[in-house]
Coordinates of C-alpha atoms (C1' of nucleotides) in Angstrom, one line a residue:
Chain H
X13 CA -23.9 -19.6 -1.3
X14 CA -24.6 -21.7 1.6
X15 CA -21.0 -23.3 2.2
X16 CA -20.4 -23.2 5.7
X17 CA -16.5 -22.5 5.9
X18 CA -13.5 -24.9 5.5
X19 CA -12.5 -24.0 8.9
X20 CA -15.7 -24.5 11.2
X21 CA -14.5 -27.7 10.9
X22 CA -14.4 -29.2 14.4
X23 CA -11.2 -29.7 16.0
X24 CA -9.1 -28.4 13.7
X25 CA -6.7 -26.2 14.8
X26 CA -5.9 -22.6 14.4
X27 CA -3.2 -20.1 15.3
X28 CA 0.4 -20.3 14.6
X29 CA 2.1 -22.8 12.9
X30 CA 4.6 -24.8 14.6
X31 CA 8.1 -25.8 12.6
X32 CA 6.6 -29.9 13.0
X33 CA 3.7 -28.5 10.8
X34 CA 5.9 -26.6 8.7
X35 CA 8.2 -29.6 8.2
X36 CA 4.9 -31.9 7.6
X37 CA 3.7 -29.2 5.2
X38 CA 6.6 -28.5 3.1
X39 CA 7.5 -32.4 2.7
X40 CA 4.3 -33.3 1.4
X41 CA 4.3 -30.9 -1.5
X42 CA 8.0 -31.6 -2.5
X43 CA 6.8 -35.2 -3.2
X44 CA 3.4 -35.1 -4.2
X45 CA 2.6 -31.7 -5.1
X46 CA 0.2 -29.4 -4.4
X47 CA -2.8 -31.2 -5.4
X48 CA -6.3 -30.0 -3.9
X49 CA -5.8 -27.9 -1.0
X50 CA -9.2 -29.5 0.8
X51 CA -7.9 -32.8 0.6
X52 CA -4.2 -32.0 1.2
X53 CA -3.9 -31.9 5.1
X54 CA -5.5 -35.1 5.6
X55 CA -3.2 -36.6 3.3
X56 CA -0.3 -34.7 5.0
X57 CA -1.2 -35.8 8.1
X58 CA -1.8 -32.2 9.4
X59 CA -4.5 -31.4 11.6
X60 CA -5.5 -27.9 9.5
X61 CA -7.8 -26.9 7.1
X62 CA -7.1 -26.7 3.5
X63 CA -7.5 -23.0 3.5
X64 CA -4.9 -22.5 6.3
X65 CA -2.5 -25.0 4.5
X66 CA -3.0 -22.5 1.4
X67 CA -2.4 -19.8 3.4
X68 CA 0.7 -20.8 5.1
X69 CA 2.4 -22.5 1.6
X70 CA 1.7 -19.4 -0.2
X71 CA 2.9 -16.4 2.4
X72 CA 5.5 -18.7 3.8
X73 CA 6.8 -22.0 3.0
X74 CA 6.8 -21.2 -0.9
X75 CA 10.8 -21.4 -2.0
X76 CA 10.6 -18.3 -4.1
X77 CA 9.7 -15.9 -1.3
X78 CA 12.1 -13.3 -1.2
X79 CA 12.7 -12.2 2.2
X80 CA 13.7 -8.8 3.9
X81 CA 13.0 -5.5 3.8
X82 CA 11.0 -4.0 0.5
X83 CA 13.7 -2.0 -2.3
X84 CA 13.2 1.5 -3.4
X85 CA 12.2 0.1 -6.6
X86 CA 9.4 -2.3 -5.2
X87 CA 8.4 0.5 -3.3
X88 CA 7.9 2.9 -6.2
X89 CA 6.4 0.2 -7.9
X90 CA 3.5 -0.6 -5.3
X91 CA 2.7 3.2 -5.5
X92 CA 2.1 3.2 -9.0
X93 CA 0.5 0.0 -9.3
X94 CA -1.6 0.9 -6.6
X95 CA -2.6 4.1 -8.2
X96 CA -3.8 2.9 -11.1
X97 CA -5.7 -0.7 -10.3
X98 CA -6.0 0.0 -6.2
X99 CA -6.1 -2.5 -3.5
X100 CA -5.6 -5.0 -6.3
X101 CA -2.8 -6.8 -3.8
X102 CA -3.0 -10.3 -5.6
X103 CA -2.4 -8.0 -9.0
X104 CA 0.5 -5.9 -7.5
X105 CA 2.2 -8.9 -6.2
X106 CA 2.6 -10.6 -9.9
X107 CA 4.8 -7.7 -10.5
X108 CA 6.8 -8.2 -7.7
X109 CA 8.3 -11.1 -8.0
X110 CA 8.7 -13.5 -4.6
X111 CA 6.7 -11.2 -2.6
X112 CA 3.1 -12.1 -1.9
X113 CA 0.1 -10.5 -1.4
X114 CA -0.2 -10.3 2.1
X115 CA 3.4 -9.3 2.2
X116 CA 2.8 -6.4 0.3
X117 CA -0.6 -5.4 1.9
X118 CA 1.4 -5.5 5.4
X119 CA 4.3 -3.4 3.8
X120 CA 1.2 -0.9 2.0
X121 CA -0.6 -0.4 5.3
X122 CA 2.1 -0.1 7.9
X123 CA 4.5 2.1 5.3
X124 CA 3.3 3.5 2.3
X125 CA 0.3 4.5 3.3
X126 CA 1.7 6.4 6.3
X127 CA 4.4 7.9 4.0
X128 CA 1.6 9.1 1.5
X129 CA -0.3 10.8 4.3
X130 CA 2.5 12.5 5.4
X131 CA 3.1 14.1 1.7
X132 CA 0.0 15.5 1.6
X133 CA -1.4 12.5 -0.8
X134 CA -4.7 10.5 -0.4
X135 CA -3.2 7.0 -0.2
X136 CA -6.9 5.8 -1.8
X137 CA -7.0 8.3 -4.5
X138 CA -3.3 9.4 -5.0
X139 CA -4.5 12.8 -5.1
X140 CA -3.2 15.9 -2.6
X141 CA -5.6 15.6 0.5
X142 CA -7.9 18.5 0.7
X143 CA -10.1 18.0 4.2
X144 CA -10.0 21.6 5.9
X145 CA -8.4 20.1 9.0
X146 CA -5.5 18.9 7.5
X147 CA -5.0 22.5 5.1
X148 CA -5.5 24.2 8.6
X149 CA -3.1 21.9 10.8
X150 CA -0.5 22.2 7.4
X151 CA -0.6 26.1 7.2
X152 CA -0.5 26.6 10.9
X153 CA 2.7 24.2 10.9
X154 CA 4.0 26.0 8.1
X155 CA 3.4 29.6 9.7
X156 CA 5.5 28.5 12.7
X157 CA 8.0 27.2 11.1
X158 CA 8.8 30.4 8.4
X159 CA 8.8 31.8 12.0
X160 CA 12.0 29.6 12.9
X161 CA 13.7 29.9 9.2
X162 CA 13.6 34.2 9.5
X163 CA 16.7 33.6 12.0
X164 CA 18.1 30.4 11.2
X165 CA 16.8 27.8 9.0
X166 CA 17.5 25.1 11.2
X167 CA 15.6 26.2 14.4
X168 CA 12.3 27.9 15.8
X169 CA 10.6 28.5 18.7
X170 CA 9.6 25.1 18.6
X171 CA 12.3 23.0 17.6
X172 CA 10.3 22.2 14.3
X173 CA 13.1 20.3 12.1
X174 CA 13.9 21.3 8.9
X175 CA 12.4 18.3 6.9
X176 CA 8.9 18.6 9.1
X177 CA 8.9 22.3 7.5
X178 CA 9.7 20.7 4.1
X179 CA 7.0 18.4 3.9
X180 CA 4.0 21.1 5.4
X181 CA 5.3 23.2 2.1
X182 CA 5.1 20.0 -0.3
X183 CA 1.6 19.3 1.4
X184 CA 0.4 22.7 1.3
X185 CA 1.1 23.8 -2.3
X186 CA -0.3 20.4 -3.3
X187 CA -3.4 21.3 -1.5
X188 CA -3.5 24.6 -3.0
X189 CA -2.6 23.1 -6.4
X190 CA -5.7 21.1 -5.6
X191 CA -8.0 23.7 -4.9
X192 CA -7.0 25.7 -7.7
X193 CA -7.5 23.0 -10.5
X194 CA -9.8 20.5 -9.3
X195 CA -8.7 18.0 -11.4
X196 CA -5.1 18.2 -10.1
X197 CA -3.2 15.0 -11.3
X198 CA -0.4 14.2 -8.8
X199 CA 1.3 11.5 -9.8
X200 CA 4.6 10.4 -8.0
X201 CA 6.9 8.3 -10.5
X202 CA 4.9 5.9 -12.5
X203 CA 7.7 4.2 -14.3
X204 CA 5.5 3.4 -17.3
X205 CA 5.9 6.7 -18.2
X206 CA 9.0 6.5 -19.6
X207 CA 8.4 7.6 -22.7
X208 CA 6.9 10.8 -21.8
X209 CA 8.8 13.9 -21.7
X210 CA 8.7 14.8 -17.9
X211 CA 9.2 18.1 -16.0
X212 CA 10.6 19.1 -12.6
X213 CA 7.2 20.4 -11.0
X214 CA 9.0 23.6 -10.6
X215 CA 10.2 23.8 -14.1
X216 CA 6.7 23.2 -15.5
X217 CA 5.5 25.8 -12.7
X218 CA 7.6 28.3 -13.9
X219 CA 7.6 27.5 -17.9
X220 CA 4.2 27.4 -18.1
X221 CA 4.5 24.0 -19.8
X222 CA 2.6 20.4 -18.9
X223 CA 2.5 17.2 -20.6
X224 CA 0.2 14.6 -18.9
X225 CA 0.6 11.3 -20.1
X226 CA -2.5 10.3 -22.6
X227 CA -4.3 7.1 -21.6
X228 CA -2.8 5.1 -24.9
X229 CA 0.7 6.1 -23.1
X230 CA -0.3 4.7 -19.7
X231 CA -2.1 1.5 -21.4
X232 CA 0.8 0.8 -23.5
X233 CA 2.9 1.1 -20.5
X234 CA 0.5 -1.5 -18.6
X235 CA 0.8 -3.6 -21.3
X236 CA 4.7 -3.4 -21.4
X237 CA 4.7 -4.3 -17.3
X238 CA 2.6 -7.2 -18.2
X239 CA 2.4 -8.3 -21.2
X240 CA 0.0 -11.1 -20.9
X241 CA -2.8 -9.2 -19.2
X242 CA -3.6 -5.9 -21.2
X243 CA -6.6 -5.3 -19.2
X244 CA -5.9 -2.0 -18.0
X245 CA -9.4 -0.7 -19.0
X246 CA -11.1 1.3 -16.7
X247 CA -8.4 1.1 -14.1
X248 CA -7.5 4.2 -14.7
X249 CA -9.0 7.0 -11.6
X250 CA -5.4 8.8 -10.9
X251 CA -3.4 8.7 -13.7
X252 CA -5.5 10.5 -16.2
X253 CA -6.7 13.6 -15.2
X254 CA -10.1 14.3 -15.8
X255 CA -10.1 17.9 -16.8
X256 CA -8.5 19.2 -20.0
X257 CA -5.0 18.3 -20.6
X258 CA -3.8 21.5 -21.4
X259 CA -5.5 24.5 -19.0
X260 CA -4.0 27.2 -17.4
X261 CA -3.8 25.4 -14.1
X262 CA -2.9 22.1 -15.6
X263 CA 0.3 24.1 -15.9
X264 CA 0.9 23.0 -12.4
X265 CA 0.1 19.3 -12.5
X266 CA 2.9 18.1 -10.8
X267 CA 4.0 14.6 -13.3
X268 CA 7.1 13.8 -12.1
X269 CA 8.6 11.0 -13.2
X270 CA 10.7 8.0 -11.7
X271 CA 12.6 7.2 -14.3
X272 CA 13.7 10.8 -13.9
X273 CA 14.5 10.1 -10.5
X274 CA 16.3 6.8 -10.9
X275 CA 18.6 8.4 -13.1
X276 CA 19.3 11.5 -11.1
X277 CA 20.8 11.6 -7.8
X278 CA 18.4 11.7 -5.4
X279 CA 17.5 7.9 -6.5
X280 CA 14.2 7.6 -4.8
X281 CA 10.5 9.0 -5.0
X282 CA 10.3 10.9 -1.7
X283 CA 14.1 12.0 -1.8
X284 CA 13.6 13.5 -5.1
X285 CA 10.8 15.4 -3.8
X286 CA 12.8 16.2 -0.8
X287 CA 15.6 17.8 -3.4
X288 CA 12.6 19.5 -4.8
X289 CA 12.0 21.4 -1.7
X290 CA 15.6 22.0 -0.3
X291 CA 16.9 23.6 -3.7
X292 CA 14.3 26.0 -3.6
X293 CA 15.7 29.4 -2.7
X294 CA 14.7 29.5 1.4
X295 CA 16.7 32.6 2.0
X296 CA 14.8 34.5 -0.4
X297 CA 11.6 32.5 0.5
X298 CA 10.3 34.4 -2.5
X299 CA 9.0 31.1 -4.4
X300 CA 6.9 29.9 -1.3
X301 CA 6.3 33.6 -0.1
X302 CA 4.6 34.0 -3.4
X303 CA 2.2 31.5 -3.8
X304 CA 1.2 31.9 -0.3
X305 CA 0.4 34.9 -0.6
X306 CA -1.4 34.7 -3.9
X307 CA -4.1 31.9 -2.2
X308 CA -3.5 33.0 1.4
X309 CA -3.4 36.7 1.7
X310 CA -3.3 36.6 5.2
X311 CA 0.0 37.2 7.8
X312 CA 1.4 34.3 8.6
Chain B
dA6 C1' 12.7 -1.5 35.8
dA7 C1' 8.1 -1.7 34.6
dA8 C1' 4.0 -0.3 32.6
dA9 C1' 1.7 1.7 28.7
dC10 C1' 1.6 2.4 24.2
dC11 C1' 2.7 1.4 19.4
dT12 C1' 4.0 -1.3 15.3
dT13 C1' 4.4 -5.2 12.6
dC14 C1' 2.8 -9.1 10.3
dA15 C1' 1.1 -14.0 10.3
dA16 C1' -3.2 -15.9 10.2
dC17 C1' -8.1 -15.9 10.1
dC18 C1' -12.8 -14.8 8.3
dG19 C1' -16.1 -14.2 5.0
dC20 C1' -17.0 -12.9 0.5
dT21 C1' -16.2 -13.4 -4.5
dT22 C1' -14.7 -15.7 -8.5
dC23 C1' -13.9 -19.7 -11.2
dA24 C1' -14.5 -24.4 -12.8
dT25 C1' -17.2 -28.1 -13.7
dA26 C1' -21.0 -31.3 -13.6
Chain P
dC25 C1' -28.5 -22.1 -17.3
dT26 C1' -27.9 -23.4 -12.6
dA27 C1' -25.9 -25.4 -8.6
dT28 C1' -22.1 -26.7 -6.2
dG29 C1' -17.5 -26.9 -4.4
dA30 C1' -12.7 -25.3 -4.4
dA31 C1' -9.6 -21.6 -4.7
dG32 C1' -8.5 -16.9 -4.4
dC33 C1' -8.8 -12.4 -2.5
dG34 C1' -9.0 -8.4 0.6
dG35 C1' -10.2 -6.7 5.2
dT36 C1' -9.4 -7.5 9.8
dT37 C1' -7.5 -9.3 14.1
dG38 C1' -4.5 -10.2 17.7
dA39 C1' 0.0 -11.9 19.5
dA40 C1' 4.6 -10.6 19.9
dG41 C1' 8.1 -7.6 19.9
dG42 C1' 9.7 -2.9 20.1
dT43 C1' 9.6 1.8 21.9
dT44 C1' 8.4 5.4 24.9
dT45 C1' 7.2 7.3 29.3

DNA sequence: AAAACCTTCAACCGCTTCATA
DNA sequence: CTATGAAGCGGTTGAAGGTTT
């Protein structure tokens, strides 16, 4: 459509608000409401767009924002939100009470998308990240570091720490869980799947045993986070994995669960998987050793 | 101490969606 | 059904503050 913009209007200014405007702002909706953000400066006496005004009332002058840093909870709840309706901010942000869109977009790109990466996980698709580069950089990491842990498992040649070596093994067997399944559904505490019996990764690994949440399961769950709004239909591109549910590599779907997590100590997604790695058996090494060698049957 | 670099986040821009005439 | 205008949304930018060299 051919609307030019709100704020080409001349003369109207731009930039940060000052605590005058604020005042201005925040006084004219206590008495007289919202009303129709287009008309709402001039009646204010502010010299803004309507758009801006919107902007400002809505990511910062609202009462109900709640300020300071994001919980463990809100966190695990932006990654699971995220994985199933994407960069849906305005959507994530009505399950997150007093934290806006923008907020949570900020907190999504400078944080969780970072922390994601560094797990091995897509941050778009939620899904191990498979470019060659990364396998390559993650196995020559990895190499070096087993270098370190045949001596000491605290230090190597390179003063690699113990957590970097952690998450190049997390990242790696993901990648390999990947390669070997193609349909691999990682999926890193969705708290709607409470209902679903969930395994430690290694447990189902080892037993030989999966159970992958159906899509009724994850809908109902949906439907129970928001009860209003069961429109969960086709939003669905992580959580249900597109290959048969029950296949020998589906064995190795990791679906780990955060309710799990909540009620175990470690409380959190990324310290649970950290627990994950630490209890397994480094001084044998015979768990990593093994599927290392099975996909990678070179030295390290 | 200072410059360079990095991170964060408020705010803007332009597009889409929604409501209504 | 169509056109129009307002609101909403998501991507992007850039200033400010923090950290590293």
């Amino acid at each position: 459509m051919g609307r030019p913009p709100c704020c080409n209007e001349s003369g109207v200014k731009k930039g940060p608000w000052t605590p005058e405007e604020d005042e201005k702002l925040m006084d004219y909706i206590s008495k007289h409401g919202r009303g129709t953000w287009r008309t709402l400066p001039k009646h204010a006496g502010l010299n803004r767009c309507g758009k801006s005004c919107r902007l400002r009332w809505e990511n910062y002058l609202r009462p109900d924002i709640k300020r300071g840093k994001f919980t463990e909870e809100e966190e695990q709840l932006i990654i699971n939100l995220h994985s199933v309706i994407g960069n849906k901010w305005a959507k994530i942000a009505t399950h997150l009470p007093g934290r806006t869109d923008n907020e949570i977009k900020n907190y999504w790109n400078t944080n969780l998308r970072k922390k994601l990466l560094q797990m091995g996980i897509d941050p778009e698709t939620h899904k191990p990240r498979t470019d060659f580069n990364h396998l390559l950089n993650l196995s020559q990491l990895l190499g070096l570091s087993n270098l370190g842990t045949s001596t000491s498992p605290w230090t190597n040649p390179l003063g690699l720490q113990a957590d970097v070596t952690q998450i190049a093994k997390l990242q790696l067997l993901q990648n390999m869980l990947q390669l070997f399944n193609g349909t691999s559904l990682v999926n890193i505490g969705n708290p709607y799947l409470l209902g679903n019996q969930i395994l430690n990764p290694l447990d189902t690994f080892l037993n030989g045993t999966n159970i992958l949440p159906d899509k009724d399961s994850i809908l109902r769950g949906l439907e129970y986070a928001n009860p209003v709004e069961n429109q969960a239909e086709n939003l669905l591109p992580a959580l249900v994995a597109s290959g048969p549910r029950s296949s020998t590599f589906n064995q190795m779907d990791f679906n780990y669960n955060a309710a799990r997590m909540s009620t175990q100590s470690p409380s959190t997604t990324f310290e649970a998987w950290e627990k994950f790695l630490i209890d397994d058996d480094e001084s044998s090494g015979s768990y990593w050793k093994e599927i290392l060698d099975l996909t990678y049957p070179l030295s390290w």
